[in-house]
Amino acid sequence: MGVTSSLRRNNKSFLRIFMVLVLSCIPGRTNLCSNNSVTTPIDLPIRSSLDSLDLEGYISFNDVHNASKDFGNRYQLPPLAVLHPRSVSDISTMVRHIVHLGSTSNLTVAARGHGHSLQGQALAHQGVVINMESLRSLDIKIHKGKQPYVDVSGGESWINILRETLKYGLSPKSWTDYLHLTVGGTLSNAGISGQAFKYGPQINNVYQLEIVTGKGEVMTCSEKQNSELFHSVLGGLGQFGIITRARIALGPAPHMVKWIRVLYSDFSVFSRDQEHLITKKNGFDYVEGFVTVNRTDLLDNWRSSFSPNDSTGASQFKSEGKTLYCLEVVKYYNLEEANSMHQEVEQLLSELSYIQSTLFSSEVPYIEFLDRVHIAEIKLRAKGLWEVPHPWLNLLIPKSSIFEFATEVFNNILTSNNNGPILIYPVNQSKWNKHTSLITPDEDIFYLVAFLPSAVPNPNSGTNNLEYLLRQNQKVLNFCAEANINVKQYLPHYETQREWRSHFGNRWETFAKRKHVYDPLAILAPGHRIFQKATQLSPIQLL
């Protein structure tokens, strides 16, 4: 009787889907063809099946333009539909439905926050893009105590979290340089900025997650509960589940920051000082750096935001024709601590070997410093220079190879960096959780080197066009390969099985096994091109 009853239920489910598919093919039953993307007869029954789902939010088949591109602005891959969820149940329902369709459809799912991926990772061509920002909740729950934390939606932005936690004198400990990103997006990668040497990346500062797996299951996980899923998802490139909620560690928030920049002409001295600072227990709270190649009037440009310590010396300093290295550091403080802060900063600076005439500093509110990139974004948007191709390249370089890398790349491969900044700073491996899916070089100290150009058309020169910048990136990668530098990409993008296996190294088998456990049909995050959706004829495939 039990088997017969089960068969009847399965038959009824099949008949319901079958009728939806049949009815969707009858002219006049739907108005799904009024879409900017190309519609095929095969799409219609799939669309109708999606449209029949019982959701608190809604599905859009027409307004898919924004979900067709990302910040990298190099790919235009329209999805079949965009889900605007109002609940976690909406996401689970959608994923379960696509799993149920199985190989009868090519539907895949991409969770999209602010769309800040670079190589189409947030896209799902002819699949379903989930607009995670629709999941935002006004209910950002802050818990004070010995170990304060905040519970937030995976679609919440870090800038909103900062504004809300500051009301309680608290804030997250680790950041990204740009705060207008979603929690789920950065935790699926790592979340790195100048505080990472002290607190590790953002994925090291999470107590708990709520996940919708590739099977549509809603699961809560932490270090002690469903720990394998917890570690898989953190830095897991969206391959194992969609982050719908996160519990993030908080710490005391300062009122102000002392923000300092100094220059070096010798990379070995520059890197030595950076490494010295990230090993001090009571040093600066933020340590980054950047490279300038043949920049004109560099220090004059700083004057709009910083004050020189030696105005005459700064005016006489010439940056053009040189490769220079800027150390950028910050010390947090409260207003009543200003005097002691200044003494601490003077002591820290006395231990460094920078060019004395290039010391610039500023004192700004904590939130203004953390949201500094957004100010630049507003200016670029006003000039129409934000929504352009961004062929960025982010690399993690082991300390043992950083001098060799810098010598070749900054002196020979690059001729200028007028098209965008180049960040470079070290972090401590000891502050990073080795159990997450994030792949880093296997050394105690490694460097993030981020090439962040914008491909802005220039009628007078070909140096800023997209093809030139992509070739430059490839030259950097080719050099690393030829020099046998154990470089790892951050925000990785590869095209072949060999490259992905090389990236993961001896952790590839574990990564692939976990994919099979949590997303057996490989429907999640297709834009990374790691796995291909499984069919009836073959198991999960690597592209």
Short mmCIF file of N, CA and C in Angstrom, two decimals, residues 150-317:
data_model
loop_
_atom_site.label_atom_id
_atom_site.label_comp_id
_atom_site.label_asym_id
_atom_site.label_seq_id
_atom_site.Cartn_x
_atom_site.Cartn_y
_atom_site.Cartn_z
N VAL A 150 26.17 40.51 14.78
CA VAL A 150 25.00 41.01 14.07
C VAL A 150 24.48 39.92 13.14
N ASP A 151 23.17 39.72 13.14
CA ASP A 151 22.52 38.80 12.22
C ASP A 151 21.96 39.60 11.05
N VAL A 152 22.34 39.22 9.84
CA VAL A 152 21.92 39.99 8.66
C VAL A 152 21.55 39.07 7.52
N SER A 153 20.79 39.59 6.60
CA SER A 153 20.46 38.87 5.38
C SER A 153 21.69 38.76 4.49
N GLY A 154 21.76 37.68 3.71
CA GLY A 154 22.85 37.53 2.75
C GLY A 154 22.82 38.59 1.67
N GLY A 155 21.67 39.24 1.49
CA GLY A 155 21.56 40.30 0.49
C GLY A 155 21.78 41.69 1.04
N GLU A 156 22.13 41.78 2.33
CA GLU A 156 22.36 43.09 2.94
C GLU A 156 23.72 43.62 2.53
N SER A 157 23.84 44.94 2.41
CA SER A 157 25.12 45.55 2.03
C SER A 157 25.93 45.89 3.27
N TRP A 158 27.23 45.85 3.12
CA TRP A 158 28.13 46.13 4.25
C TRP A 158 28.00 47.57 4.73
N ILE A 159 27.71 48.49 3.83
CA ILE A 159 27.58 49.89 4.26
C ILE A 159 26.38 50.04 5.18
N ASN A 160 25.28 49.33 4.90
CA ASN A 160 24.11 49.40 5.78
C ASN A 160 24.40 48.77 7.14
N ILE A 161 25.16 47.69 7.12
CA ILE A 161 25.54 47.04 8.38
C ILE A 161 26.39 47.98 9.21
N LEU A 162 27.33 48.67 8.57
CA LEU A 162 28.18 49.62 9.28
C LEU A 162 27.34 50.73 9.92
N ARG A 163 26.45 51.31 9.13
CA ARG A 163 25.63 52.42 9.66
C ARG A 163 24.80 51.97 10.85
N GLU A 164 24.26 50.75 10.78
CA GLU A 164 23.39 50.28 11.85
C GLU A 164 24.20 49.91 13.10
N THR A 165 25.31 49.22 12.93
CA THR A 165 26.10 48.80 14.09
C THR A 165 26.76 49.98 14.80
N LEU A 166 27.08 51.03 14.04
CA LEU A 166 27.69 52.21 14.66
C LEU A 166 26.76 52.87 15.67
N LYS A 167 25.46 52.68 15.52
CA LYS A 167 24.51 53.24 16.47
C LYS A 167 24.71 52.65 17.86
N TYR A 168 25.34 51.46 17.92
CA TYR A 168 25.59 50.78 19.18
C TYR A 168 27.07 50.84 19.58
N GLY A 169 27.84 51.65 18.85
CA GLY A 169 29.27 51.75 19.13
C GLY A 169 30.05 50.54 18.70
N LEU A 170 29.50 49.77 17.75
CA LEU A 170 30.13 48.54 17.29
C LEU A 170 30.28 48.57 15.77
N SER A 171 31.10 47.63 15.27
CA SER A 171 31.21 47.45 13.83
C SER A 171 31.89 46.12 13.55
N PRO A 172 31.69 45.56 12.34
CA PRO A 172 32.50 44.39 11.95
C PRO A 172 33.98 44.71 12.04
N LYS A 173 34.80 43.68 12.18
CA LYS A 173 36.23 43.89 12.37
C LYS A 173 37.00 43.94 11.06
N SER A 174 36.57 43.16 10.09
CA SER A 174 37.30 43.04 8.83
C SER A 174 36.42 43.53 7.68
N TRP A 175 37.03 44.18 6.72
CA TRP A 175 36.27 44.85 5.67
C TRP A 175 36.81 44.52 4.28
N THR A 176 36.07 44.99 3.28
CA THR A 176 36.60 45.13 1.92
C THR A 176 36.83 46.62 1.70
N ASP A 177 37.57 46.96 0.66
CA ASP A 177 37.82 48.38 0.40
C ASP A 177 36.56 49.11 -0.04
N TYR A 178 35.64 48.37 -0.67
CA TYR A 178 34.39 48.94 -1.18
C TYR A 178 33.24 48.31 -0.40
N LEU A 179 32.41 49.14 0.23
CA LEU A 179 31.41 48.63 1.16
C LEU A 179 30.04 48.40 0.54
N HIS A 180 29.84 48.83 -0.69
CA HIS A 180 28.53 48.70 -1.31
C HIS A 180 28.43 47.35 -2.03
N LEU A 181 28.75 46.32 -1.28
CA LEU A 181 28.69 44.93 -1.72
C LEU A 181 27.83 44.16 -0.72
N THR A 182 27.32 43.01 -1.13
CA THR A 182 26.47 42.26 -0.22
C THR A 182 27.27 41.25 0.60
N VAL A 183 26.71 40.88 1.72
CA VAL A 183 27.33 39.92 2.62
C VAL A 183 27.59 38.59 1.92
N GLY A 184 26.57 38.08 1.24
CA GLY A 184 26.73 36.80 0.56
C GLY A 184 27.80 36.82 -0.50
N GLY A 185 27.94 37.95 -1.19
CA GLY A 185 28.94 38.06 -2.24
C GLY A 185 30.35 38.01 -1.72
N THR A 186 30.65 38.79 -0.68
CA THR A 186 32.03 38.83 -0.19
C THR A 186 32.38 37.55 0.57
N LEU A 187 31.41 36.96 1.30
CA LEU A 187 31.71 35.74 2.04
C LEU A 187 31.88 34.54 1.11
N SER A 188 31.35 34.62 -0.10
CA SER A 188 31.56 33.55 -1.07
C SER A 188 32.96 33.61 -1.67
N ASN A 189 33.66 34.70 -1.42
CA ASN A 189 35.03 34.84 -1.93
C ASN A 189 36.04 34.88 -0.78
N ALA A 190 36.04 35.95 -0.04
CA ALA A 190 36.88 36.05 1.17
C ALA A 190 36.58 37.34 1.90
N GLY A 191 36.67 38.47 1.18
CA GLY A 191 36.51 39.77 1.79
C GLY A 191 37.81 40.24 2.41
N ILE A 192 38.63 40.93 1.60
CA ILE A 192 39.99 41.30 2.02
C ILE A 192 40.17 42.81 1.97
N SER A 193 40.80 43.34 2.98
CA SER A 193 41.20 44.74 2.99
C SER A 193 42.38 44.89 3.94
N GLY A 194 42.70 46.12 4.30
CA GLY A 194 43.89 46.39 5.09
C GLY A 194 43.83 45.94 6.53
N GLN A 195 42.66 45.45 6.98
CA GLN A 195 42.56 44.91 8.34
C GLN A 195 42.83 43.41 8.38
N ALA A 196 42.98 42.77 7.21
CA ALA A 196 43.09 41.30 7.14
C ALA A 196 44.34 40.79 7.85
N PHE A 197 45.41 41.58 7.92
CA PHE A 197 46.63 41.11 8.60
C PHE A 197 46.37 40.92 10.09
N LYS A 198 45.36 41.60 10.61
CA LYS A 198 45.09 41.61 12.04
C LYS A 198 43.93 40.69 12.42
N TYR A 199 42.88 40.70 11.59
CA TYR A 199 41.67 39.94 11.90
C TYR A 199 41.37 38.82 10.90
N GLY A 200 42.21 38.69 9.88
CA GLY A 200 41.89 37.76 8.82
C GLY A 200 40.85 38.37 7.89
N PRO A 201 40.49 37.66 6.81
CA PRO A 201 39.46 38.17 5.90
C PRO A 201 38.09 38.09 6.55
N GLN A 202 37.08 38.58 5.86
CA GLN A 202 35.72 38.57 6.42
C GLN A 202 35.24 37.15 6.71
N ILE A 203 35.66 36.18 5.91
CA ILE A 203 35.19 34.81 6.13
C ILE A 203 35.72 34.21 7.43
N ASN A 204 36.70 34.86 8.05
CA ASN A 204 37.21 34.41 9.34
C ASN A 204 36.44 35.01 10.51
N ASN A 205 35.49 35.89 10.18
CA ASN A 205 34.78 36.63 11.21
C ASN A 205 33.28 36.37 11.16
N VAL A 206 32.95 35.11 10.89
CA VAL A 206 31.55 34.68 10.77
C VAL A 206 31.30 33.57 11.79
N TYR A 207 30.24 33.71 12.55
CA TYR A 207 29.90 32.70 13.55
C TYR A 207 28.93 31.64 13.01
N GLN A 208 28.04 32.07 12.12
CA GLN A 208 26.99 31.16 11.68
C GLN A 208 26.44 31.61 10.32
N LEU A 209 25.96 30.64 9.55
CA LEU A 209 25.36 30.92 8.25
C LEU A 209 24.06 30.16 8.09
N GLU A 210 23.16 30.73 7.32
CA GLU A 210 21.99 30.00 6.82
C GLU A 210 22.18 29.86 5.32
N ILE A 211 22.02 28.62 4.83
CA ILE A 211 22.36 28.30 3.45
C ILE A 211 21.19 27.60 2.76
N VAL A 212 20.95 27.95 1.51
CA VAL A 212 20.11 27.13 0.64
C VAL A 212 21.06 26.35 -0.26
N THR A 213 21.10 25.05 -0.10
CA THR A 213 22.04 24.23 -0.88
C THR A 213 21.55 24.06 -2.31
N GLY A 214 22.37 23.42 -3.11
CA GLY A 214 22.01 23.14 -4.50
C GLY A 214 20.91 22.10 -4.64
N LYS A 215 20.47 21.55 -3.51
CA LYS A 215 19.32 20.63 -3.50
C LYS A 215 18.06 21.33 -3.00
N GLY A 216 18.20 22.62 -2.66
CA GLY A 216 17.06 23.38 -2.18
C GLY A 216 16.83 23.27 -0.69
N GLU A 217 17.73 22.59 0.02
CA GLU A 217 17.59 22.44 1.47
C GLU A 217 18.04 23.72 2.17
N VAL A 218 17.29 24.12 3.19
CA VAL A 218 17.67 25.26 4.01
C VAL A 218 18.38 24.73 5.25
N MET A 219 19.64 25.09 5.41
CA MET A 219 20.45 24.53 6.49
C MET A 219 21.16 25.64 7.25
N THR A 220 21.22 25.49 8.58
CA THR A 220 22.01 26.37 9.43
C THR A 220 23.34 25.68 9.71
N CYS A 221 24.42 26.43 9.63
CA CYS A 221 25.73 25.81 9.82
C CYS A 221 26.68 26.77 10.56
N SER A 222 27.65 26.17 11.22
CA SER A 222 28.66 26.92 11.97
C SER A 222 29.86 26.01 12.17
N GLU A 223 30.80 26.45 12.99
CA GLU A 223 31.97 25.62 13.29
C GLU A 223 31.56 24.30 13.94
N LYS A 224 30.46 24.30 14.68
CA LYS A 224 30.05 23.12 15.43
C LYS A 224 28.83 22.40 14.83
N GLN A 225 28.10 23.07 13.96
CA GLN A 225 26.89 22.50 13.38
C GLN A 225 27.04 22.48 11.86
N ASN A 226 26.94 21.30 11.25
CA ASN A 226 27.12 21.17 9.80
C ASN A 226 28.41 21.89 9.36
N SER A 227 29.49 21.58 10.06
CA SER A 227 30.74 22.31 9.86
C SER A 227 31.31 22.15 8.46
N GLU A 228 31.11 20.99 7.84
CA GLU A 228 31.64 20.81 6.49
C GLU A 228 30.99 21.79 5.52
N LEU A 229 29.68 21.96 5.62
CA LEU A 229 28.99 22.93 4.76
C LEU A 229 29.45 24.34 5.08
N PHE A 230 29.61 24.66 6.35
CA PHE A 230 30.06 25.98 6.78
C PHE A 230 31.39 26.34 6.14
N HIS A 231 32.35 25.44 6.25
CA HIS A 231 33.67 25.71 5.69
C HIS A 231 33.66 25.67 4.16
N SER A 232 32.81 24.85 3.59
CA SER A 232 32.73 24.76 2.13
C SER A 232 32.23 26.06 1.53
N VAL A 233 31.19 26.63 2.14
CA VAL A 233 30.55 27.83 1.58
C VAL A 233 31.45 29.05 1.71
N LEU A 234 32.16 29.18 2.83
CA LEU A 234 33.03 30.34 3.03
C LEU A 234 34.20 30.28 2.05
N GLY A 235 34.24 31.26 1.15
CA GLY A 235 35.26 31.24 0.10
C GLY A 235 34.99 30.22 -0.98
N GLY A 236 33.78 29.67 -1.02
CA GLY A 236 33.45 28.57 -1.93
C GLY A 236 32.93 28.97 -3.28
N LEU A 237 32.98 30.27 -3.61
CA LEU A 237 32.62 30.75 -4.95
C LEU A 237 31.18 30.42 -5.31
N GLY A 238 30.33 30.28 -4.32
CA GLY A 238 28.92 30.02 -4.56
C GLY A 238 28.60 28.62 -5.04
N GLN A 239 29.56 27.71 -4.96
CA GLN A 239 29.40 26.39 -5.57
C GLN A 239 28.57 25.42 -4.72
N PHE A 240 28.43 25.68 -3.44
CA PHE A 240 27.80 24.71 -2.55
C PHE A 240 26.45 25.16 -2.01
N GLY A 241 26.20 26.45 -2.04
CA GLY A 241 24.95 26.95 -1.53
C GLY A 241 24.87 28.45 -1.62
N ILE A 242 23.67 28.96 -1.40
CA ILE A 242 23.40 30.40 -1.44
C ILE A 242 23.30 30.90 -0.01
N ILE A 243 24.10 31.88 0.35
CA ILE A 243 24.09 32.43 1.70
C ILE A 243 22.88 33.34 1.85
N THR A 244 21.95 32.95 2.70
CA THR A 244 20.74 33.74 2.90
C THR A 244 20.76 34.52 4.21
N ARG A 245 21.60 34.11 5.14
CA ARG A 245 21.74 34.84 6.40
C ARG A 245 23.12 34.56 6.99
N ALA A 246 23.66 35.56 7.70
CA ALA A 246 24.98 35.41 8.30
C ALA A 246 25.01 36.07 9.67
N ARG A 247 25.76 35.45 10.57
CA ARG A 247 26.01 36.02 11.90
C ARG A 247 27.47 36.45 11.92
N ILE A 248 27.70 37.75 12.03
CA ILE A 248 29.03 38.33 11.83
C ILE A 248 29.56 38.91 13.14
N ALA A 249 30.81 38.62 13.43
CA ALA A 249 31.45 39.11 14.66
C ALA A 249 31.59 40.62 14.63
N LEU A 250 31.39 41.25 15.78
CA LEU A 250 31.54 42.69 15.91
C LEU A 250 32.59 43.02 16.97
N GLY A 251 33.10 44.24 16.90
CA GLY A 251 34.02 44.75 17.89
C GLY A 251 33.74 46.21 18.15
N PRO A 252 34.41 46.81 19.13
CA PRO A 252 34.20 48.25 19.39
C PRO A 252 34.58 49.09 18.17
N ALA A 253 33.75 50.08 17.86
CA ALA A 253 34.01 50.95 16.71
C ALA A 253 34.66 52.25 17.18
N PRO A 254 35.75 52.68 16.57
CA PRO A 254 36.36 53.96 16.94
C PRO A 254 35.56 55.13 16.36
N HIS A 255 35.80 56.31 16.90
CA HIS A 255 35.16 57.50 16.34
C HIS A 255 35.91 58.02 15.12
N MET A 256 37.25 57.99 15.20
CA MET A 256 38.07 58.64 14.18
C MET A 256 39.21 57.72 13.74
N VAL A 257 39.87 58.13 12.64
CA VAL A 257 41.08 57.45 12.21
C VAL A 257 42.13 58.48 11.82
N LYS A 258 43.36 58.13 12.09
CA LYS A 258 44.51 58.88 11.59
C LYS A 258 44.97 58.16 10.34
N TRP A 259 44.90 58.82 9.20
CA TRP A 259 45.10 58.22 7.89
C TRP A 259 46.40 58.78 7.31
N ILE A 260 47.35 57.91 6.99
CA ILE A 260 48.70 58.34 6.62
C ILE A 260 49.15 57.69 5.32
N ARG A 261 49.84 58.48 4.50
CA ARG A 261 50.49 57.96 3.30
C ARG A 261 51.94 58.45 3.25
N VAL A 262 52.83 57.53 2.87
CA VAL A 262 54.24 57.88 2.66
C VAL A 262 54.73 57.11 1.43
N LEU A 263 55.82 57.59 0.82
CA LEU A 263 56.35 56.99 -0.39
C LEU A 263 57.73 56.35 -0.17
N TYR A 264 57.98 55.35 -1.00
CA TYR A 264 59.29 54.67 -1.05
C TYR A 264 59.70 54.58 -2.52
N SER A 265 61.01 54.61 -2.75
CA SER A 265 61.53 54.39 -4.10
C SER A 265 62.14 53.01 -4.25
N ASP A 266 62.41 52.35 -3.14
CA ASP A 266 63.04 51.03 -3.14
C ASP A 266 62.01 49.99 -2.66
N PHE A 267 61.68 49.02 -3.51
CA PHE A 267 60.65 48.05 -3.16
C PHE A 267 61.06 47.20 -1.96
N SER A 268 62.30 46.82 -1.88
CA SER A 268 62.72 45.96 -0.78
C SER A 268 62.55 46.66 0.57
N VAL A 269 62.81 47.97 0.61
CA VAL A 269 62.62 48.74 1.84
C VAL A 269 61.13 48.85 2.15
N PHE A 270 60.36 49.13 1.12
CA PHE A 270 58.90 49.24 1.24
C PHE A 270 58.29 47.96 1.80
N SER A 271 58.62 46.82 1.20
CA SER A 271 58.04 45.55 1.64
C SER A 271 58.54 45.16 3.03
N ARG A 272 59.78 45.49 3.33
CA ARG A 272 60.31 45.20 4.66
C ARG A 272 59.53 45.95 5.73
N ASP A 273 59.23 47.23 5.46
CA ASP A 273 58.46 48.02 6.42
C ASP A 273 57.03 47.51 6.54
N GLN A 274 56.41 47.13 5.43
CA GLN A 274 55.06 46.57 5.49
C GLN A 274 55.03 45.31 6.35
N GLU A 275 56.00 44.43 6.12
CA GLU A 275 56.04 43.18 6.87
C GLU A 275 56.33 43.43 8.35
N HIS A 276 57.12 44.43 8.62
CA HIS A 276 57.38 44.81 10.01
C HIS A 276 56.08 45.24 10.70
N LEU A 277 55.27 46.03 10.02
CA LEU A 277 54.05 46.56 10.61
C LEU A 277 53.00 45.49 10.88
N ILE A 278 52.91 44.49 10.01
CA ILE A 278 51.86 43.48 10.20
C ILE A 278 52.23 42.45 11.27
N THR A 279 53.45 42.53 11.78
CA THR A 279 53.86 41.61 12.86
C THR A 279 53.81 42.27 14.24
N LYS A 280 53.56 43.60 14.30
CA LYS A 280 53.51 44.31 15.57
C LYS A 280 52.16 44.08 16.25
N LYS A 281 52.18 43.87 17.55
CA LYS A 281 50.94 43.62 18.29
C LYS A 281 50.12 44.90 18.48
N ASN A 282 50.79 46.00 18.74
CA ASN A 282 50.09 47.26 18.99
C ASN A 282 50.48 48.31 17.96
N GLY A 283 50.32 47.94 16.71
CA GLY A 283 50.71 48.83 15.63
C GLY A 283 49.52 49.53 15.01
N PHE A 284 49.59 49.71 13.72
CA PHE A 284 48.48 50.33 12.99
C PHE A 284 47.33 49.33 12.87
N ASP A 285 46.14 49.85 12.63
CA ASP A 285 44.94 49.01 12.52
C ASP A 285 44.62 48.64 11.08
N TYR A 286 45.30 49.25 10.16
CA TYR A 286 45.08 49.03 8.73
C TYR A 286 46.41 49.24 8.03
N VAL A 287 46.79 48.29 7.19
CA VAL A 287 48.04 48.41 6.43
C VAL A 287 47.77 47.98 5.00
N GLU A 288 47.93 48.91 4.08
CA GLU A 288 47.85 48.60 2.65
C GLU A 288 48.99 49.33 1.95
N GLY A 289 48.96 49.29 0.63
CA GLY A 289 49.96 49.99 -0.16
C GLY A 289 49.56 49.97 -1.61
N PHE A 290 50.19 50.82 -2.39
CA PHE A 290 49.94 50.78 -3.83
C PHE A 290 51.17 51.24 -4.59
N VAL A 291 51.18 50.91 -5.85
CA VAL A 291 52.31 51.19 -6.73
C VAL A 291 51.93 52.31 -7.69
N THR A 292 52.82 53.22 -7.91
CA THR A 292 52.61 54.25 -8.94
C THR A 292 53.77 54.17 -9.93
N VAL A 293 53.42 54.13 -11.19
CA VAL A 293 54.42 54.03 -12.26
C VAL A 293 54.29 55.26 -13.15
N ASN A 294 55.31 56.11 -13.12
CA ASN A 294 55.38 57.27 -14.00
C ASN A 294 54.15 58.17 -13.87
N ARG A 295 53.81 58.52 -12.63
CA ARG A 295 52.67 59.41 -12.38
C ARG A 295 53.17 60.84 -12.21
N THR A 296 52.47 61.77 -12.81
CA THR A 296 52.82 63.19 -12.73
C THR A 296 52.09 63.84 -11.57
N ASP A 297 52.78 64.67 -10.81
CA ASP A 297 52.19 65.46 -9.72
C ASP A 297 51.42 64.59 -8.73
N LEU A 298 52.00 63.49 -8.36
CA LEU A 298 51.33 62.55 -7.45
C LEU A 298 50.99 63.21 -6.12
N LEU A 299 51.96 63.87 -5.50
CA LEU A 299 51.73 64.45 -4.18
C LEU A 299 50.77 65.63 -4.24
N ASP A 300 50.79 66.38 -5.33
CA ASP A 300 49.83 67.48 -5.48
C ASP A 300 48.40 66.95 -5.49
N ASN A 301 48.21 65.78 -6.07
CA ASN A 301 46.87 65.18 -6.10
C ASN A 301 46.41 64.76 -4.70
N TRP A 302 47.35 64.44 -3.84
CA TRP A 302 46.99 64.04 -2.48
C TRP A 302 46.47 65.21 -1.65
N ARG A 303 46.85 66.42 -2.01
CA ARG A 303 46.54 67.59 -1.18
C ARG A 303 45.04 67.83 -1.03
N SER A 304 44.23 67.29 -1.92
CA SER A 304 42.78 67.50 -1.81
C SER A 304 42.20 66.76 -0.60
N SER A 305 42.89 65.74 -0.13
CA SER A 305 42.38 64.95 1.00
C SER A 305 43.35 64.86 2.17
N PHE A 306 44.63 65.16 1.93
CA PHE A 306 45.65 65.00 2.96
C PHE A 306 46.47 66.28 3.10
N SER A 307 47.10 66.42 4.27
CA SER A 307 47.99 67.56 4.51
C SER A 307 49.42 67.07 4.60
N PRO A 308 50.36 67.75 3.93
CA PRO A 308 51.76 67.32 3.99
C PRO A 308 52.39 67.70 5.33
N ASN A 309 53.28 66.86 5.81
CA ASN A 309 54.03 67.16 7.03
C ASN A 309 55.11 68.19 6.74
N ASP A 310 55.65 68.12 5.53
CA ASP A 310 56.69 69.05 5.07
C ASP A 310 56.23 69.63 3.74
N SER A 311 55.52 70.74 3.78
CA SER A 311 54.91 71.30 2.58
C SER A 311 55.95 71.68 1.53
N THR A 312 57.08 72.26 1.96
CA THR A 312 58.12 72.67 1.01
C THR A 312 58.76 71.45 0.35
N GLY A 313 59.12 70.47 1.18
CA GLY A 313 59.73 69.26 0.64
C GLY A 313 58.80 68.52 -0.30
N ALA A 314 57.51 68.48 0.03
CA ALA A 314 56.54 67.80 -0.82
C ALA A 314 56.40 68.50 -2.16
N SER A 315 56.45 69.82 -2.15
CA SER A 315 56.32 70.59 -3.39
C SER A 315 57.50 70.35 -4.32
N GLN A 316 58.65 70.08 -3.76
CA GLN A 316 59.86 69.88 -4.57
C GLN A 316 60.01 68.44 -5.07
N PHE A 317 59.22 67.53 -4.50
CA PHE A 317 59.35 66.12 -4.87
C PHE A 317 58.74 65.85 -6.24
#
